[in-house]
Tab-separated table of C-alpha atoms in Angstrom:
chain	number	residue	atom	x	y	z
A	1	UNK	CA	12.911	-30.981	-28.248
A	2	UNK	CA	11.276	-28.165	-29.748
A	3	UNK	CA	11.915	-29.171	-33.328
A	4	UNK	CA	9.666	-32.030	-32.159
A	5	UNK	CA	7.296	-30.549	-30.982
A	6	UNK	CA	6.356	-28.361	-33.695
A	7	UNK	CA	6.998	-31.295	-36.301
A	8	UNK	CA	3.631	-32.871	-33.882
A	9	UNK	CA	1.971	-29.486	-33.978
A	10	UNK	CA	2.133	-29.182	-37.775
A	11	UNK	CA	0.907	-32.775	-38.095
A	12	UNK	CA	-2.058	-32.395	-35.887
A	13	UNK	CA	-3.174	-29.110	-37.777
A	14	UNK	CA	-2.970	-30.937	-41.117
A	15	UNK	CA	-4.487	-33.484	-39.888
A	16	UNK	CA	-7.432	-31.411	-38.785
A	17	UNK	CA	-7.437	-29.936	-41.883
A	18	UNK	CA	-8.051	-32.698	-44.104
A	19	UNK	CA	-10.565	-34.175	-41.707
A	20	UNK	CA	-12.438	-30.512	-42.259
A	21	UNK	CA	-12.123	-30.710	-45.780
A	22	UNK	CA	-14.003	-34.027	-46.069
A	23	UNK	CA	-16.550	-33.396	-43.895
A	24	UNK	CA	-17.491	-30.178	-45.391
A	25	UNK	CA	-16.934	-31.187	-49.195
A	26	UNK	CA	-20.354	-31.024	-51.447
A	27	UNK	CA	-19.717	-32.279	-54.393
A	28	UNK	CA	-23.874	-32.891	-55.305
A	29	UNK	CA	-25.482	-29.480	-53.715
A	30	UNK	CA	-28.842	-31.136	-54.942
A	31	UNK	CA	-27.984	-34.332	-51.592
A	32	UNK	CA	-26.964	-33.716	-48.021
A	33	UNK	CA	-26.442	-36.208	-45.644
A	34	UNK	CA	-28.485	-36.320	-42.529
A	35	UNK	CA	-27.212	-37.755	-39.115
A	36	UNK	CA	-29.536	-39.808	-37.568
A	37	UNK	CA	-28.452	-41.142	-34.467
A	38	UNK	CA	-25.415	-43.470	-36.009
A	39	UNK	CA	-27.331	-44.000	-39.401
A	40	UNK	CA	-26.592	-41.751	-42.224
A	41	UNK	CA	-29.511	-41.089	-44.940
A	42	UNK	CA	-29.455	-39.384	-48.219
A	43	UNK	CA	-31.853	-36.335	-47.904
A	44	UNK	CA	-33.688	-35.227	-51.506
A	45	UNK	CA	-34.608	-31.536	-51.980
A	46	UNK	CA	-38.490	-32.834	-52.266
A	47	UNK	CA	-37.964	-35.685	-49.485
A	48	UNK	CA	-39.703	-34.607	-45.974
A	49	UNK	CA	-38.183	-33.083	-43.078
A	50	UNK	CA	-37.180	-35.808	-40.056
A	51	UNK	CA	-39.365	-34.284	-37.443
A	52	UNK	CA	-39.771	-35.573	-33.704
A	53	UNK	CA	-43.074	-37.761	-33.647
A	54	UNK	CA	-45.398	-35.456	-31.272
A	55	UNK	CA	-47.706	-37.787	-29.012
A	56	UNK	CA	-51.384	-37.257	-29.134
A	57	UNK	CA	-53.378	-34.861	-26.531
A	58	UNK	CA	-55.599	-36.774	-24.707
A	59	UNK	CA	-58.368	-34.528	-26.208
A	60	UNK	CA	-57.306	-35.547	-29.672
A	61	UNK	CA	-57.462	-39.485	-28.881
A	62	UNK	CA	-60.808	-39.089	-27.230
A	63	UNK	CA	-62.140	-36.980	-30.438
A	64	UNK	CA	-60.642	-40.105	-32.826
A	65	UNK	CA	-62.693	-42.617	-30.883
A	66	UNK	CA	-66.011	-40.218	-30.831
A	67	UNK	CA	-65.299	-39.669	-34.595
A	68	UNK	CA	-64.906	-43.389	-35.269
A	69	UNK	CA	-68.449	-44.538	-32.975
A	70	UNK	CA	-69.966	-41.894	-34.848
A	71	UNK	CA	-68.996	-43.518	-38.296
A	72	UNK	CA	-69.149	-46.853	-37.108
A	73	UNK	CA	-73.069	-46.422	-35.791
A	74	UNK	CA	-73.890	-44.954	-39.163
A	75	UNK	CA	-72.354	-47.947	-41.169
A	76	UNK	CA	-73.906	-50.710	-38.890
A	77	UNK	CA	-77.642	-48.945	-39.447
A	78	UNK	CA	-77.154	-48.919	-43.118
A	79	UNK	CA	-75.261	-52.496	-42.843
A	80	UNK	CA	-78.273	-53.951	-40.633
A	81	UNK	CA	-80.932	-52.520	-43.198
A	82	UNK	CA	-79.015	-54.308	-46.452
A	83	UNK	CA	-79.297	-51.328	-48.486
A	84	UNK	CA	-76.905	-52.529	-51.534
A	85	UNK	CA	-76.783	-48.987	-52.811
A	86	UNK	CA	-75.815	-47.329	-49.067
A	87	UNK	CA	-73.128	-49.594	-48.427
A	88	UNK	CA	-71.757	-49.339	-51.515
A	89	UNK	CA	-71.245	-45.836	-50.417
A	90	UNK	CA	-68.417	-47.460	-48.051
A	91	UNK	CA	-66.992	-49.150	-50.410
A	92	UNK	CA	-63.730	-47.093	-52.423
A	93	UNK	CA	-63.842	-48.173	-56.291
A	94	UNK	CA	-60.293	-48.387	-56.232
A	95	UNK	CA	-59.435	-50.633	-52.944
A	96	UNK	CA	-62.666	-52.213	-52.906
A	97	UNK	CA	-62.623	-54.764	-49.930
A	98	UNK	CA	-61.531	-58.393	-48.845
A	99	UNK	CA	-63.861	-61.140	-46.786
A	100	UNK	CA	-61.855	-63.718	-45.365
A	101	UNK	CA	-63.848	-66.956	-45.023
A	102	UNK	CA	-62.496	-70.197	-43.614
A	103	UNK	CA	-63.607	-72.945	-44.484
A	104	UNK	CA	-62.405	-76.075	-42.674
A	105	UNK	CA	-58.176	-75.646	-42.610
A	106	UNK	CA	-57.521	-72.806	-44.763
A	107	UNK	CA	-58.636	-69.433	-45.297
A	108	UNK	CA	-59.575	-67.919	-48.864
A	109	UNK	CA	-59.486	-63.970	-49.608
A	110	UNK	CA	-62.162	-63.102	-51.462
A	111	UNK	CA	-62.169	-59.367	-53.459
A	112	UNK	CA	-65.100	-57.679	-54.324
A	113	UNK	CA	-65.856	-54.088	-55.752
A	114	UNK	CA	-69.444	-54.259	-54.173
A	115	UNK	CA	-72.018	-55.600	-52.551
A	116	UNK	CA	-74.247	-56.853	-54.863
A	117	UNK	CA	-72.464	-60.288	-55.708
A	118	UNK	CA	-72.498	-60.949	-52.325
A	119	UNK	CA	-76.296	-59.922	-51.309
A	120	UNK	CA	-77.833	-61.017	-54.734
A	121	UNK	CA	-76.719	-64.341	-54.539
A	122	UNK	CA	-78.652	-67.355	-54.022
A	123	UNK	CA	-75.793	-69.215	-52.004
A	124	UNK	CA	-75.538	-70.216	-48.659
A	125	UNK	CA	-72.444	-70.796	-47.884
A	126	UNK	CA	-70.019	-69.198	-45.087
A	127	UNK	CA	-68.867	-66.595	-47.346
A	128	UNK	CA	-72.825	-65.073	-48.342
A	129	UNK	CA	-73.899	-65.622	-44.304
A	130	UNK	CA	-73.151	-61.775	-44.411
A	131	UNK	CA	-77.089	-61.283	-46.092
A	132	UNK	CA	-78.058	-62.528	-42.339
A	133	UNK	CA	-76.086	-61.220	-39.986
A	134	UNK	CA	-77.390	-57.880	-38.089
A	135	UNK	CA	-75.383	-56.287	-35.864
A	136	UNK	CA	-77.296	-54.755	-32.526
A	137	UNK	CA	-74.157	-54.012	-29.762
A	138	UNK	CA	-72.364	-51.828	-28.836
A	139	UNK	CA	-68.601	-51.916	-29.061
A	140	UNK	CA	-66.449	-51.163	-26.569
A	141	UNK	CA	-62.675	-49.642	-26.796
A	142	UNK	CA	-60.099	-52.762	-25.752
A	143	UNK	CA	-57.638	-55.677	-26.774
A	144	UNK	CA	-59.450	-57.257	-30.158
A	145	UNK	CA	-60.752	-60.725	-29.397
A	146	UNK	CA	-58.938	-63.563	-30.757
A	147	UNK	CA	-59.954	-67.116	-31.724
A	148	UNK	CA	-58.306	-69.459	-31.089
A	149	UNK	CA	-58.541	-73.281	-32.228
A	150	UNK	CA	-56.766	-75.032	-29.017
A	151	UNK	CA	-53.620	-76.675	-31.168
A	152	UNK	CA	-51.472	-75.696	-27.690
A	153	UNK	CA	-54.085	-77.794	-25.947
A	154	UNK	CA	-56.511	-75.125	-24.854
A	155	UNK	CA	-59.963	-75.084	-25.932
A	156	UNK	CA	-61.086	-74.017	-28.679
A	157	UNK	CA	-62.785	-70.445	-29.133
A	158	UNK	CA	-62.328	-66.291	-28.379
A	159	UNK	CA	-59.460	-65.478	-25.593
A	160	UNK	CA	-62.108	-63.205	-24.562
A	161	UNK	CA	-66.020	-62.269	-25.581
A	162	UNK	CA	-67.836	-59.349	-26.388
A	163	UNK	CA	-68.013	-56.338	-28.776
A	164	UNK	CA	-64.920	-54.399	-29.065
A	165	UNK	CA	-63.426	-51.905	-31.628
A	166	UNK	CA	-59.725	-50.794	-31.424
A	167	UNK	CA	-57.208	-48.967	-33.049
A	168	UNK	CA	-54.148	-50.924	-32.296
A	169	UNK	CA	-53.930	-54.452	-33.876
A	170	UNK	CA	-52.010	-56.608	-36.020
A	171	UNK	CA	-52.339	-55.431	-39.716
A	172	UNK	CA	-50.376	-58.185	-41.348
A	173	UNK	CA	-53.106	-60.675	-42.277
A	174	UNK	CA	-51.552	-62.762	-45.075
A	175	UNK	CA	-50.438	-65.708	-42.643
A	176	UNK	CA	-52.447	-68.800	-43.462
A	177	UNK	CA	-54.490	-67.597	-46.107
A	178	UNK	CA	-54.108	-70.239	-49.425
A	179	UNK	CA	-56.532	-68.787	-51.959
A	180	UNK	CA	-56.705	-65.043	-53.229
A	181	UNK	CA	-59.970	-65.027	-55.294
A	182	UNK	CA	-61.191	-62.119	-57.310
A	183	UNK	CA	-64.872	-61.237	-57.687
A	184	UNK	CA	-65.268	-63.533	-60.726
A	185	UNK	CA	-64.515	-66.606	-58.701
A	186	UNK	CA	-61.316	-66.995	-59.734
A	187	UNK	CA	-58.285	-68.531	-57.897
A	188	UNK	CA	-55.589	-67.479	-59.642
A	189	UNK	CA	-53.790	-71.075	-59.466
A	190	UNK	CA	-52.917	-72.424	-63.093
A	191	UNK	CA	-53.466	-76.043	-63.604
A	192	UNK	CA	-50.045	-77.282	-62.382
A	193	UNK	CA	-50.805	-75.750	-59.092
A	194	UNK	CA	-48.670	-73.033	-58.914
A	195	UNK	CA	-50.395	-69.266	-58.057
A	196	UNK	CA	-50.615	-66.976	-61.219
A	197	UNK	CA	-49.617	-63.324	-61.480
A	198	UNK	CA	-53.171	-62.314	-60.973
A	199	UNK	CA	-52.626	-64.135	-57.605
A	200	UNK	CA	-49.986	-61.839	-56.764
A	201	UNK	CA	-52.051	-58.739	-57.796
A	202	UNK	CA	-54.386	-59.372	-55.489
A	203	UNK	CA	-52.152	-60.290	-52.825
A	204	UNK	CA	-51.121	-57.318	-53.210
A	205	UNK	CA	-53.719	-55.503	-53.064
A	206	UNK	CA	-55.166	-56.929	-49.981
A	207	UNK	CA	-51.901	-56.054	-48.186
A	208	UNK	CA	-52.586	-52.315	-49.121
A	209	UNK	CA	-55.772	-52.638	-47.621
A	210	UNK	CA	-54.756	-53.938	-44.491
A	211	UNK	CA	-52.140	-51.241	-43.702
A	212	UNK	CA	-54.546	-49.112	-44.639
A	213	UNK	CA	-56.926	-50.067	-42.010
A	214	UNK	CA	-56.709	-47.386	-38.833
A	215	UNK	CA	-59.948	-49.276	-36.757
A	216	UNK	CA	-61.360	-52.414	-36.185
A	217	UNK	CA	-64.370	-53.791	-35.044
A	218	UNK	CA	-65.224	-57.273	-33.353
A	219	UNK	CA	-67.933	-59.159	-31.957
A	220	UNK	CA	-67.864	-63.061	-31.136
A	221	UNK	CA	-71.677	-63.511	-30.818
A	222	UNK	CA	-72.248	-62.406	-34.482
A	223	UNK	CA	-68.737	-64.171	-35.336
A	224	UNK	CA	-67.068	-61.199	-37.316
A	225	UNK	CA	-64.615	-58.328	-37.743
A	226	UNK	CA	-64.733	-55.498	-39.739
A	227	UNK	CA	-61.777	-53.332	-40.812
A	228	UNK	CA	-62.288	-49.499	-41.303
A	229	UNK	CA	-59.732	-46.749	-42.966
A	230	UNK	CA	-59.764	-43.561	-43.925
A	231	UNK	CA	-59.148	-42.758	-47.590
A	232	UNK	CA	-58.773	-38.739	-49.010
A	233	UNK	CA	-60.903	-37.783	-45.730
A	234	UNK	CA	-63.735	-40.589	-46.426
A	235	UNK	CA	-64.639	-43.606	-44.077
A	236	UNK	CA	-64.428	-46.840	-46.292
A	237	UNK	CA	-64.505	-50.493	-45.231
A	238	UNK	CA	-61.822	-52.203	-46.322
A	239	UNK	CA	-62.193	-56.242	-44.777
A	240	UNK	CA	-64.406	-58.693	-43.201
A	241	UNK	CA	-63.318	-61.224	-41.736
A	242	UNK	CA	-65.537	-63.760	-41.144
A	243	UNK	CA	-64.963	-66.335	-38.230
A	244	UNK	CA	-65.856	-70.004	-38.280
A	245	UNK	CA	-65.417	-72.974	-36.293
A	246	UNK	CA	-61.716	-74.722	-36.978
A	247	UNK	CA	-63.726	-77.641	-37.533
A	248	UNK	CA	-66.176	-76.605	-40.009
């Protein structure tokens, strides 16, 4: 009985052992492995520490929102006076910005680098209805109004009216949207149909401007949306979306 006994014993310690040994083995000193929960990830010696997410002070939330009026009033007084040369001020040379126009069933993505195509031209289409619109409310922190074109068998128009400016909403824009033309005028579709690399470029790039988007402001009566970020400390605009009629 006790030859049995210690024939379990020794098993059990070289069992333990070998279960040390692998666990402790470091083959690469340059990788560790870091437990997260039941997910293991490969830790870098220039990859960032896994810290626990620290919620916002009520202080600091109230200081974004006064930050963002404050930015937001001095945009819409240089975006009411049509200064080209201001507002190109909020415009980052590298991101530049995206206007989403729909007209009739599908919505185009149009990139500029400016202003002045936009304000200089003679058009009046959807898209250029920007040289007319002033905006004179006064937004209001809440749930961004959504419209809505009454396929479910609703009516059509905004869930809700008003002037509101929030920063929690949907960032992933690229649903619906057909065209992605550059400042040129260009659709990027080649003559069989099919959407060019230069399509995908921009696609691109408007996806990196909405995820970099932090605020938005709406307002139904004026029929628009503008998306805000913050770029190495500076406030730029990075979309408009303008809203029309689903039947237009």
């Amino acid at each position: 009985m006790n030859t049995v006994i210690l024939l379990i014993s020794a098993l059990l310690l070289t069992s333990c052992f070998n279960n040390k040994e692998k666990i402790s083995v470091n083959e690469n000193p340059e990788k560790d492995i870091i437990l997260i929960g039941k997910t293991a990830e490969l830790k870098t010696p220039d990859s960032s520490e896994k810290m626990t997410e620290r919620k916002p002070e009520v202080s600091e939330i109230n200081n974004q929102k006064k930050n963002f009026l404050k930015q937001f009033e001095k945009f819409k007084t240089v975006f009411n006076s049509k200064d080209i040369s201001k507002l190109n001020e909020y415009i980052n040379p590298e991101y530049g910005f995206f206007v989403l126009d729909n007209p009739g069933a599908t919505v185009n993505a149009y990139q500029f680098n400016s202003f002045d195509s936009i304000f200089k031209n003679s058009r009046e289409t959807d898209l250029y209805r920007l040289k007319n619109i002033e905006i004179s409310c006064e937004p209001k922190r809440g749930k961004i109004p959504v419209y809505r074109c009454g396929d479910d068998g609703s009516s059509e128009g905004w869930d809700k009216v008003g002037c509101y400016y929030s920063d929690d909403f949907e960032r992933n824009l690229t649903t619906g949207i057909y065209y992605f033309v550059d400042e040129d005028g260009n659709s990027n579709i080649d003559d069989n149909g099919n959407y060019t690399e230069a399509n995908y470029i921009l696609q691109a790039k408007f996806n990196r401007n909405a995820e970099q988007s932090e605020n938005v402001f709406y307002s139904t009566n004026f029929m628009i949306g503008l998306y805000f970020g913050e770029i190495n400390g500076k406030f730029y605009l990075l979309m408009i979306n303008l809203v029309t009629p689903c039947d237009a």
